[in-house]
XYZ file of C-alpha atoms in Angstrom:
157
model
C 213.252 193.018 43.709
C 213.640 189.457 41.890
C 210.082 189.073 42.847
C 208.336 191.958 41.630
C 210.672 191.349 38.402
C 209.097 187.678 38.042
C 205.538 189.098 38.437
C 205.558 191.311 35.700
C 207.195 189.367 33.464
C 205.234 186.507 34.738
C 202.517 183.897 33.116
C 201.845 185.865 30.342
C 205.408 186.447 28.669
C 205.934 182.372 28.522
C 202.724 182.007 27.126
C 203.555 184.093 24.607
C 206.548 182.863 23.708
C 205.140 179.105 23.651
C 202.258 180.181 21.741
C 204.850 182.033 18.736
C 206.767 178.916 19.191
C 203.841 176.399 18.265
C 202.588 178.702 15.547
C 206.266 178.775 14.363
C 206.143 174.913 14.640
C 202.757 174.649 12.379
C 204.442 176.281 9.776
C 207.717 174.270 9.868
C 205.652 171.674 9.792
C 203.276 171.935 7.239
C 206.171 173.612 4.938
C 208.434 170.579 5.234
C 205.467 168.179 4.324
C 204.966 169.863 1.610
C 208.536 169.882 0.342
C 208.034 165.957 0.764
C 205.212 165.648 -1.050
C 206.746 166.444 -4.378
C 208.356 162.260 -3.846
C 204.866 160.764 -3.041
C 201.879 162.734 -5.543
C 198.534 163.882 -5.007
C 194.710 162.962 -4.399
C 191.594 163.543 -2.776
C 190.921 163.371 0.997
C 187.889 161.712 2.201
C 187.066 162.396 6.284
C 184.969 159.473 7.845
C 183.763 160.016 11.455
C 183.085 155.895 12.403
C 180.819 156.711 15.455
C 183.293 155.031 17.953
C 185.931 157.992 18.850
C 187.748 157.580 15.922
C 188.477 159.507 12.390
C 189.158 157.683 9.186
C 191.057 160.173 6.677
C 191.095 158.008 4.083
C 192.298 157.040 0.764
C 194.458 154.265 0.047
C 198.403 154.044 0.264
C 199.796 152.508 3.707
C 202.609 149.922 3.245
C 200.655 146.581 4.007
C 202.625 145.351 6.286
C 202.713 148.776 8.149
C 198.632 148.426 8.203
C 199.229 145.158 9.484
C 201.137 146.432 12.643
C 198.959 148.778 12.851
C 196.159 146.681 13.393
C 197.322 144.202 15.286
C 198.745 146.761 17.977
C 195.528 148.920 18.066
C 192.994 147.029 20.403
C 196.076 146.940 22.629
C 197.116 150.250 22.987
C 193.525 151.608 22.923
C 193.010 148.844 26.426
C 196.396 150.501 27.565
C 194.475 153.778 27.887
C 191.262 153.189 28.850
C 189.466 152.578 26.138
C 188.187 155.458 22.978
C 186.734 158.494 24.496
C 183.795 159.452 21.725
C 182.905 163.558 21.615
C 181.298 164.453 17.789
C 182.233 167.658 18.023
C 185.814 166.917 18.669
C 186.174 163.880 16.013
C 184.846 166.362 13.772
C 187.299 169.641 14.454
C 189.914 166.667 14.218
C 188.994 165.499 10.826
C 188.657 168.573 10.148
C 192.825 169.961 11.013
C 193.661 166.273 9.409
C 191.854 167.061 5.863
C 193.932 170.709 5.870
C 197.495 169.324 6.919
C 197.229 166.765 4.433
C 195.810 169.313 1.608
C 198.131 171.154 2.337
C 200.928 169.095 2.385
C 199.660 167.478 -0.922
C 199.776 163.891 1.276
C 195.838 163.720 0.925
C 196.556 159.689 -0.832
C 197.726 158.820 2.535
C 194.927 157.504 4.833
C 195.223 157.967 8.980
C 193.021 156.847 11.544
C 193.007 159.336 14.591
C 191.614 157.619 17.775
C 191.068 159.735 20.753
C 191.829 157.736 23.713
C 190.062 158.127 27.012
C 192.925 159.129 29.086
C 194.132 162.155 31.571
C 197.692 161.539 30.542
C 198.751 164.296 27.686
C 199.860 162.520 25.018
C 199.595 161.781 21.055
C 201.417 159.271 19.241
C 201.326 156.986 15.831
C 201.802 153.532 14.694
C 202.954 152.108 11.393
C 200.078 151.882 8.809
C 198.350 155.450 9.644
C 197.408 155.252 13.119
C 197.187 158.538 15.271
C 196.058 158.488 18.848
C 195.535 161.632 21.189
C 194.321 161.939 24.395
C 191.539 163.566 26.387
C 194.731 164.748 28.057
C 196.378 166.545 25.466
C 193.155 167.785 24.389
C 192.308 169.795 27.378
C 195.660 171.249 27.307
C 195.268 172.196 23.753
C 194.277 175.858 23.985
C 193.082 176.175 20.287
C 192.897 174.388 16.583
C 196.449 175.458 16.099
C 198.087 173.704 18.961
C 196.284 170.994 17.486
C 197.388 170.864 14.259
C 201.040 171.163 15.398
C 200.836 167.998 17.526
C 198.456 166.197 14.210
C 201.524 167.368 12.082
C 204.063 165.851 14.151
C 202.274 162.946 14.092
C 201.468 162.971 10.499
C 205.531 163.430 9.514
């Protein structure tokens, strides 16, 4: 009986329920950057795809010292996973999920740079000064945009 009862209910219930819960998470998300935003003002957003695996969303506005960190730790934790793993098409939909989070949260003076790193291991994480990495990892887990821009959110906050 407990079987049958796990087979129906199965796969496809969870899923379900983790997808709502993402979606749920988006909005959270995006809502609660926006309530921030009121403290930091407004701007344009201008994507840059640099050609080596990584997205500039860029104007100015990181704490210097933060961009320092953030420089000085990025050659290392890009050789700590294997180096930048370049796909156009996915730097793009990136910038692309970036550019909307931050119009939406009004945040669009801030400036990120989103390196995907070449790496099975499902992960994303940021550094001080506007540096997001993701992985091929938690890319090919990602089942759409959405689940995406939950984990870019995250990272943005």
């Amino acid at each position: 009986m407990r079987q049958s009862i796990r087979q129906s209910s199965g796969g496809s219930r969870c899923r379900d329920v983790l997808e709502l819960i993402v979606r749920a998470g988006v909005v959270l998300l995006v809502v609660s950057l926006a309530a921030c935003s009121s403290l930091l003002g407004g701007g344009g957003v201008s994507i840059t795809r640099t050609g080596d695996g990584q997205v500039n969303a860029v104007p100015a506005g990181t704490d210097p010292e933060d961009a320092v960190i953030g420089r000085r730790e990025h050659p290392l934790i890009v050789a700590a996973y294997g180096g930048v793993y370049s796909h156009q098409r996915t730097e793009i939909m990136l910038a692309r999920i970036v550019s909307r989070l931050l119009g939406a949260a009004n945040q669009s003076q801030n400036s990120f740079t989103i390196t995907i790193l070449d790496s099975p291991q499902v992960n994303a994480f940021a550094l001080p000064g506007g540096y997001i990495y993701v992985t091929r990892g938690i890319l090919a887990l990602a089942n759409d945009s959405s689940e995406l821009a939950a984990v870019l959110a995250h990272e943005i906050a």
